[in-house]
Amino acid sequence: MKRLYTLLPFLSICASLLLTSPLRAAEGDTTLIPLVSNFNFPGTPTSIDAKVAVPQKSWARVVLKLQLACPCAKGKGEWDYTNTYFIKKPTGAVDTAGKPVYDPIEIARFITPYWGSQPANSNYTWWWDVTDYAYLMQDSTVFSIRYDGYTSSASFNVWLECIEGTPPYSVYGIDKLWQSSFLYGNLKDPIDNHLLNKHFLVDNNAQFTKLKITTTGHGGYGPQVVAEFIDKTHHIAINDTDRFTQHLWRSDCGSNPYYPQDGTWAYARAGWCPGDVVPTWDWDISPYVSHGDSTTLDYKMQPFAVDSACNGIYSVAAQVMYAHKPNFSNDASLEEILAPNVATAKTRYNRMNPICGNPIIRVRNNGSAPMTSLKVEYGVHGQAMQTFTWTGNVMMMNSVDITLPTPDWTSSFADSSRQFDCRILQTNGVDDEYPLFNSLSSTYSVPPSYDGDMQINFRTNLQANNQGYYWELRNSSNEVVATRAAGSLDDQTLYVDSLHLSPGCYTFEFVNPSNIGLAWWATSGQLGSGSLSFTGHGTTIKTFNGDCGNGIYQQFMVGIVPQIKVVDNVQSVSLGPVAIGDSIQSTVQVTPLNSAGLVISDVSIAAIPKGFSLVSTSPSLSGGPVTLQEGQTLSATVQYKPQTAGKKSASLNISSNDMFVPKLIIPLSGWDSSTEVIDDATTVHLQVIPTSTNSSARILFGSEAVRGGSARCAIYDQLGREVRVLFDNAVRPFNSTEINANVSELVPGVYYVVLQNGSISATAPLVITR
């Protein structure tokens, strides 16, 4: 996603705390200020300082960004540790050594993810809006980063993005009320002793006063594991009157976009989730304070007490911020395009993308007036834009997610640029007062296309109804067309629902309100494992990861899908007899089965040392994949040049975007002229039951021949490599042979069972799931 302003080059510095030079910028430009580069914290609680120069400009927005990067391992980036960011405010005093004394002001908090066994190239970026603290950022500003961990960290890269312009309001002062950790439940030292009856004074210059509280619960005592895993609601009283509530409970940890993680990432927690920013609670308290008079604040915890010391704590940072009059009345900012957006596995938007339905945007009200309406313009770049007017009620500095009517995606999915544009036109019925953050663009992924005849395969784990999970499939009108409802599922049962869907856009959603997915190491001993997949025409077309937290969201299209057809229905190719040293060639042609066309990505021969080779393809694949329209063909010419006597076999492998047979395997056979080959098999039959399994399958085969001869049945992987021989022996004519094949030790994926009887062969897919 990109904001429509210019980025200045990133200034690379290491973590050696150098003083950077001021940078020049103009309104809307972004100044990048590195704080830490490629730094690994040691395995002890550690603080490091970064002294940087922040140009003295008016900043419309200041964003703090953190990128973590592997390689990770046991003892390195493995655990969920608190990571806190401060600005060290000069006090004007000096210590006994003559060094300046600073007052650290917390500006952001983060809990590291469980990353011990993540891939070596893993990286992810999180960010915070820290504009409220811009007035503390001077020509020489000291930032401090605290890592409260007991194993070493992944690699930290931290920087500021300062966007020049006019902020919604300008903070000029902060009172720090609390910034510490307090025991919860200790009768000898109740937490109320620390959080009640706090006083602050609002001066006459403050026209906007905000209370910001950041709280996380950690540790525990007793069966409720206070305070990390206990659901509590706190109350904020101003001058002895309750004004706000704080339900300090992150029930959405199972929706974390960075998943799966190694540890107990999906459990709900008190105000935080592993691998996510800690949200702040911001309240406008302007109506409840008196200028020039003392105001009393009580942060009232929900009562909890035990008979002995409790090691559960709440870490609290509470601040009162004083600002001048807000700069705008009717102003909104387009914060994010949630969908459509990129859908790679480790991005912020992966759980809700790709889409073929409604776009979703996030908008913040930056004006002093409540945002009651918003007019936006949006659409696919290069196509006609459409407008939409949202209505609601959003107070200043609060955000709302807006679902837009579906645009015409049809032609855009074929366009390689795939850019979605959105722009705010009006706020509260008038032109938006500050256009700097009114426009965004995103590059998006294309949703999968499936044939309408498909199956949803859903295997429950233990205690299905106790967890309350379910799945449902909705059409573009949001009507439920298929479901397996909560409370109607048996334990350890496979449900196969066959669907016959009309063309259109569909949304599949699996929801587990218990946040533990279908197959999770933390609950496998108690609950076992379930699975979820889509199949079509006997082939698995989508397998979902059971370690999915609170669920799975997948949009897909139904229509004509790419399928491959072999011209003249060639099932196998016999090349022989041919004299040793001579060669013989044969050509196989493939074509799209329908108007969806076909993309051929690879053509190859397995078992080249046996004398088989690929001579050429037309069109050539040397420049990359070849796209065929309906009626067009690709020719593959193969050659057999025997070097030794005897019958040999190989396969021609054709990879494409065929929805059901992504790798077509055509058996090849060849023999020299001195080898007698009896070829009196007229037909062979081969059946795999079931075609998709996680443990075993029945293989049935036979031939209709005057003499049965010999038969060979083997399993091949997608590269055409033989992974197991199931049968290699004589068969009786007109008889069937059955094999029970245990495939539990094979790696999950698509395989092919190939039967060779004389010069006749047959192939059937076998999909192994877990």
PDB file of C-alpha atoms in Angstrom, residues 276-423:
ATOM      1  CA  ASP A 276       1.592  -7.491  18.068  1.00  0.00           C
ATOM      2  CA  VAL A 277       1.645  -3.871  19.150  1.00  0.00           C
ATOM      3  CA  VAL A 278       0.054  -3.103  22.528  1.00  0.00           C
ATOM      4  CA  PRO A 279      -2.934  -0.821  21.872  1.00  0.00           C
ATOM      5  CA  THR A 280      -3.380   2.353  23.876  1.00  0.00           C
ATOM      6  CA  TRP A 281      -6.635   3.555  25.388  1.00  0.00           C
ATOM      7  CA  ASP A 282      -7.254   7.220  24.525  1.00  0.00           C
ATOM      8  CA  TRP A 283     -10.051   9.317  25.976  1.00  0.00           C
ATOM      9  CA  ASP A 284     -10.978  12.965  25.431  1.00  0.00           C
ATOM     10  CA  ILE A 285     -11.371  14.226  29.003  1.00  0.00           C
ATOM     11  CA  SER A 286     -11.745  17.914  28.082  1.00  0.00           C
ATOM     12  CA  PRO A 287     -15.389  18.110  29.269  1.00  0.00           C
ATOM     13  CA  TYR A 288     -14.527  16.712  32.710  1.00  0.00           C
ATOM     14  CA  VAL A 289     -11.592  18.887  33.816  1.00  0.00           C
ATOM     15  CA  SER A 290     -11.439  22.420  35.175  1.00  0.00           C
ATOM     16  CA  HIS A 291      -8.729  24.795  34.011  1.00  0.00           C
ATOM     17  CA  GLY A 292      -6.466  26.077  36.730  1.00  0.00           C
ATOM     18  CA  ASP A 293      -7.876  23.627  39.264  1.00  0.00           C
ATOM     19  CA  SER A 294      -6.668  20.222  40.414  1.00  0.00           C
ATOM     20  CA  THR A 295      -8.315  17.196  38.835  1.00  0.00           C
ATOM     21  CA  THR A 296      -8.465  13.812  40.573  1.00  0.00           C
ATOM     22  CA  LEU A 297      -8.107  10.583  38.609  1.00  0.00           C
ATOM     23  CA  ASP A 298      -8.866   7.074  39.898  1.00  0.00           C
ATOM     24  CA  TYR A 299      -7.814   4.044  37.852  1.00  0.00           C
ATOM     25  CA  LYS A 300     -10.009   1.407  39.492  1.00  0.00           C
ATOM     26  CA  MET A 301      -9.140  -2.243  38.967  1.00  0.00           C
ATOM     27  CA  GLN A 302     -11.796  -4.911  39.171  1.00  0.00           C
ATOM     28  CA  PRO A 303     -11.406  -6.413  42.666  1.00  0.00           C
ATOM     29  CA  PHE A 304      -9.280  -9.516  43.061  1.00  0.00           C
ATOM     30  CA  ALA A 305      -7.485 -10.737  46.190  1.00  0.00           C
ATOM     31  CA  VAL A 306      -5.711 -13.853  47.383  1.00  0.00           C
ATOM     32  CA  ASP A 307      -4.383 -14.843  50.787  1.00  0.00           C
ATOM     33  CA  SER A 308      -0.717 -14.697  49.895  1.00  0.00           C
ATOM     34  CA  ALA A 309       1.593 -12.657  47.741  1.00  0.00           C
ATOM     35  CA  CYS A 310       0.595 -12.751  44.072  1.00  0.00           C
ATOM     36  CA  ASN A 311       3.147 -12.624  41.297  1.00  0.00           C
ATOM     37  CA  GLY A 312       0.645 -11.313  38.760  1.00  0.00           C
ATOM     38  CA  ILE A 313       1.237  -7.709  37.751  1.00  0.00           C
ATOM     39  CA  TYR A 314      -0.280  -4.948  35.681  1.00  0.00           C
ATOM     40  CA  SER A 315       2.236  -2.792  33.814  1.00  0.00           C
ATOM     41  CA  VAL A 316       0.670   0.658  33.545  1.00  0.00           C
ATOM     42  CA  ALA A 317       1.717   3.774  31.669  1.00  0.00           C
ATOM     43  CA  ALA A 318      -0.815   6.604  32.043  1.00  0.00           C
ATOM     44  CA  GLN A 319      -0.381  10.136  30.723  1.00  0.00           C
ATOM     45  CA  VAL A 320      -2.465  13.300  30.513  1.00  0.00           C
ATOM     46  CA  MET A 321      -1.751  15.280  27.340  1.00  0.00           C
ATOM     47  CA  TYR A 322      -2.437  18.975  26.878  1.00  0.00           C
ATOM     48  CA  ALA A 323      -3.005  20.425  23.408  1.00  0.00           C
ATOM     49  CA  HIS A 324      -4.076  23.610  21.741  1.00  0.00           C
ATOM     50  CA  LYS A 325      -7.366  23.879  19.882  1.00  0.00           C
ATOM     51  CA  PRO A 326      -7.775  21.144  17.221  1.00  0.00           C
ATOM     52  CA  ASN A 327      -6.658  22.366  13.812  1.00  0.00           C
ATOM     53  CA  PHE A 328      -9.626  21.017  11.833  1.00  0.00           C
ATOM     54  CA  SER A 329     -13.353  20.571  12.260  1.00  0.00           C
ATOM     55  CA  ASN A 330     -14.204  18.353   9.302  1.00  0.00           C
ATOM     56  CA  ASP A 331     -11.172  16.278   8.420  1.00  0.00           C
ATOM     57  CA  ALA A 332     -10.710  12.556   7.919  1.00  0.00           C
ATOM     58  CA  SER A 333      -7.695  10.488   6.929  1.00  0.00           C
ATOM     59  CA  LEU A 334      -7.595   7.300   4.910  1.00  0.00           C
ATOM     60  CA  GLU A 335      -5.455   5.099   7.183  1.00  0.00           C
ATOM     61  CA  GLU A 336      -5.375   1.727   5.433  1.00  0.00           C
ATOM     62  CA  ILE A 337      -6.828  -0.217   2.534  1.00  0.00           C
ATOM     63  CA  LEU A 338      -7.499  -3.489   4.318  1.00  0.00           C
ATOM     64  CA  ALA A 339      -8.830  -5.160   1.162  1.00  0.00           C
ATOM     65  CA  PRO A 340      -7.936  -5.511  -1.631  1.00  0.00           C
ATOM     66  CA  ASN A 341      -4.305  -5.807  -0.702  1.00  0.00           C
ATOM     67  CA  VAL A 342      -1.346  -8.139  -0.899  1.00  0.00           C
ATOM     68  CA  ALA A 343      -2.047 -11.595   0.491  1.00  0.00           C
ATOM     69  CA  THR A 344       1.344 -13.127   1.114  1.00  0.00           C
ATOM     70  CA  ALA A 345       1.559 -15.321   4.199  1.00  0.00           C
ATOM     71  CA  LYS A 346       3.391 -12.892   6.473  1.00  0.00           C
ATOM     72  CA  THR A 347       1.693  -9.570   5.728  1.00  0.00           C
ATOM     73  CA  ARG A 348      -0.714  -7.498   7.788  1.00  0.00           C
ATOM     74  CA  TYR A 349      -3.519  -8.163   5.307  1.00  0.00           C
ATOM     75  CA  ASN A 350      -3.147 -11.882   4.675  1.00  0.00           C
ATOM     76  CA  ARG A 351      -6.206 -13.048   6.616  1.00  0.00           C
ATOM     77  CA  MET A 352      -8.705 -10.967   4.625  1.00  0.00           C
ATOM     78  CA  ASN A 353      -7.137 -11.138   1.169  1.00  0.00           C
ATOM     79  CA  PRO A 354      -7.349 -11.792  -1.728  1.00  0.00           C
ATOM     80  CA  ILE A 355     -10.910 -10.707  -2.452  1.00  0.00           C
ATOM     81  CA  CYS A 356     -13.430 -10.767  -5.269  1.00  0.00           C
ATOM     82  CA  GLY A 357     -16.058  -8.906  -3.236  1.00  0.00           C
ATOM     83  CA  ASN A 358     -16.309  -5.736  -1.152  1.00  0.00           C
ATOM     84  CA  PRO A 359     -13.295  -3.485  -0.533  1.00  0.00           C
ATOM     85  CA  ILE A 360     -12.712  -2.471   3.097  1.00  0.00           C
ATOM     86  CA  ILE A 361     -10.986   0.770   4.144  1.00  0.00           C
ATOM     87  CA  ARG A 362     -10.038   2.186   7.552  1.00  0.00           C
ATOM     88  CA  VAL A 363     -10.733   5.876   8.129  1.00  0.00           C
ATOM     89  CA  ARG A 364      -9.864   8.084  11.126  1.00  0.00           C
ATOM     90  CA  ASN A 365     -11.695  11.234  12.169  1.00  0.00           C
ATOM     91  CA  ASN A 366      -9.078  13.971  12.684  1.00  0.00           C
ATOM     92  CA  GLY A 367     -11.589  16.801  13.119  1.00  0.00           C
ATOM     93  CA  SER A 368     -13.144  18.206  16.279  1.00  0.00           C
ATOM     94  CA  ALA A 369     -16.646  17.608  14.924  1.00  0.00           C
ATOM     95  CA  PRO A 370     -18.039  14.063  15.043  1.00  0.00           C
ATOM     96  CA  MET A 371     -17.687  12.376  11.652  1.00  0.00           C
ATOM     97  CA  THR A 372     -21.237  11.553  10.616  1.00  0.00           C
ATOM     98  CA  SER A 373     -20.751  11.138   6.858  1.00  0.00           C
ATOM     99  CA  LEU A 374     -17.906  10.457   4.463  1.00  0.00           C
ATOM    100  CA  LYS A 375     -17.899  10.502   0.672  1.00  0.00           C
ATOM    101  CA  VAL A 376     -15.177   8.471  -1.046  1.00  0.00           C
ATOM    102  CA  GLU A 377     -14.148   7.738  -4.615  1.00  0.00           C
ATOM    103  CA  TYR A 378     -12.615   4.363  -5.404  1.00  0.00           C
ATOM    104  CA  GLY A 379     -12.000   1.712  -8.022  1.00  0.00           C
ATOM    105  CA  VAL A 380      -9.469  -0.173 -10.088  1.00  0.00           C
ATOM    106  CA  HIS A 381      -6.740   2.065 -11.444  1.00  0.00           C
ATOM    107  CA  GLY A 382      -7.387   3.005 -15.058  1.00  0.00           C
ATOM    108  CA  GLN A 383     -11.086   2.178 -14.892  1.00  0.00           C
ATOM    109  CA  ALA A 384     -14.064   4.397 -14.164  1.00  0.00           C
ATOM    110  CA  MET A 385     -14.210   5.392 -10.483  1.00  0.00           C
ATOM    111  CA  GLN A 386     -17.342   5.057  -8.399  1.00  0.00           C
ATOM    112  CA  THR A 387     -18.422   6.956  -5.287  1.00  0.00           C
ATOM    113  CA  PHE A 388     -19.927   5.888  -1.992  1.00  0.00           C
ATOM    114  CA  THR A 389     -21.238   7.887   0.972  1.00  0.00           C
ATOM    115  CA  TRP A 390     -20.930   6.321   4.410  1.00  0.00           C
ATOM    116  CA  THR A 391     -22.962   7.508   7.413  1.00  0.00           C
ATOM    117  CA  GLY A 392     -22.326   6.890  11.098  1.00  0.00           C
ATOM    118  CA  ASN A 393     -20.914   8.654  14.153  1.00  0.00           C
ATOM    119  CA  VAL A 394     -17.181   8.640  14.920  1.00  0.00           C
ATOM    120  CA  MET A 395     -15.617  10.942  17.494  1.00  0.00           C
ATOM    121  CA  MET A 396     -12.312  12.761  17.108  1.00  0.00           C
ATOM    122  CA  MET A 397      -9.220  10.509  16.725  1.00  0.00           C
ATOM    123  CA  ASN A 398     -11.337   7.354  16.536  1.00  0.00           C
ATOM    124  CA  SER A 399     -11.352   5.067  13.500  1.00  0.00           C
ATOM    125  CA  VAL A 400     -13.957   3.064  11.612  1.00  0.00           C
ATOM    126  CA  ASP A 401     -13.715   0.269   9.035  1.00  0.00           C
ATOM    127  CA  ILE A 402     -15.945   0.965   6.036  1.00  0.00           C
ATOM    128  CA  THR A 403     -17.136  -1.715   3.617  1.00  0.00           C
ATOM    129  CA  LEU A 404     -17.554  -0.392   0.061  1.00  0.00           C
ATOM    130  CA  PRO A 405     -19.823  -1.730  -2.689  1.00  0.00           C
ATOM    131  CA  THR A 406     -18.089  -4.228  -4.959  1.00  0.00           C
ATOM    132  CA  PRO A 407     -16.472  -2.765  -8.097  1.00  0.00           C
ATOM    133  CA  ASP A 408     -16.096  -4.666 -11.354  1.00  0.00           C
ATOM    134  CA  TRP A 409     -13.023  -6.821 -10.778  1.00  0.00           C
ATOM    135  CA  THR A 410     -13.340  -8.873 -13.976  1.00  0.00           C
ATOM    136  CA  SER A 411     -10.836  -7.210 -16.259  1.00  0.00           C
ATOM    137  CA  SER A 412      -8.534  -6.085 -13.435  1.00  0.00           C
ATOM    138  CA  PHE A 413      -7.630  -9.631 -12.456  1.00  0.00           C
ATOM    139  CA  ALA A 414      -6.085 -10.134 -15.889  1.00  0.00           C
ATOM    140  CA  ASP A 415      -4.156  -6.839 -15.614  1.00  0.00           C
ATOM    141  CA  SER A 416      -0.698  -7.341 -14.171  1.00  0.00           C
ATOM    142  CA  SER A 417      -0.671  -3.901 -12.486  1.00  0.00           C
ATOM    143  CA  ARG A 418      -3.714  -4.672 -10.284  1.00  0.00           C
ATOM    144  CA  GLN A 419      -3.833  -1.336  -8.442  1.00  0.00           C
ATOM    145  CA  PHE A 420      -6.760  -0.193  -6.321  1.00  0.00           C
ATOM    146  CA  ASP A 421      -7.203   3.537  -5.701  1.00  0.00           C
ATOM    147  CA  CYS A 422      -9.279   5.286  -3.031  1.00  0.00           C
ATOM    148  CA  ARG A 423      -9.743   8.956  -2.171  1.00  0.00           C
TER     149      ARG A 423
END
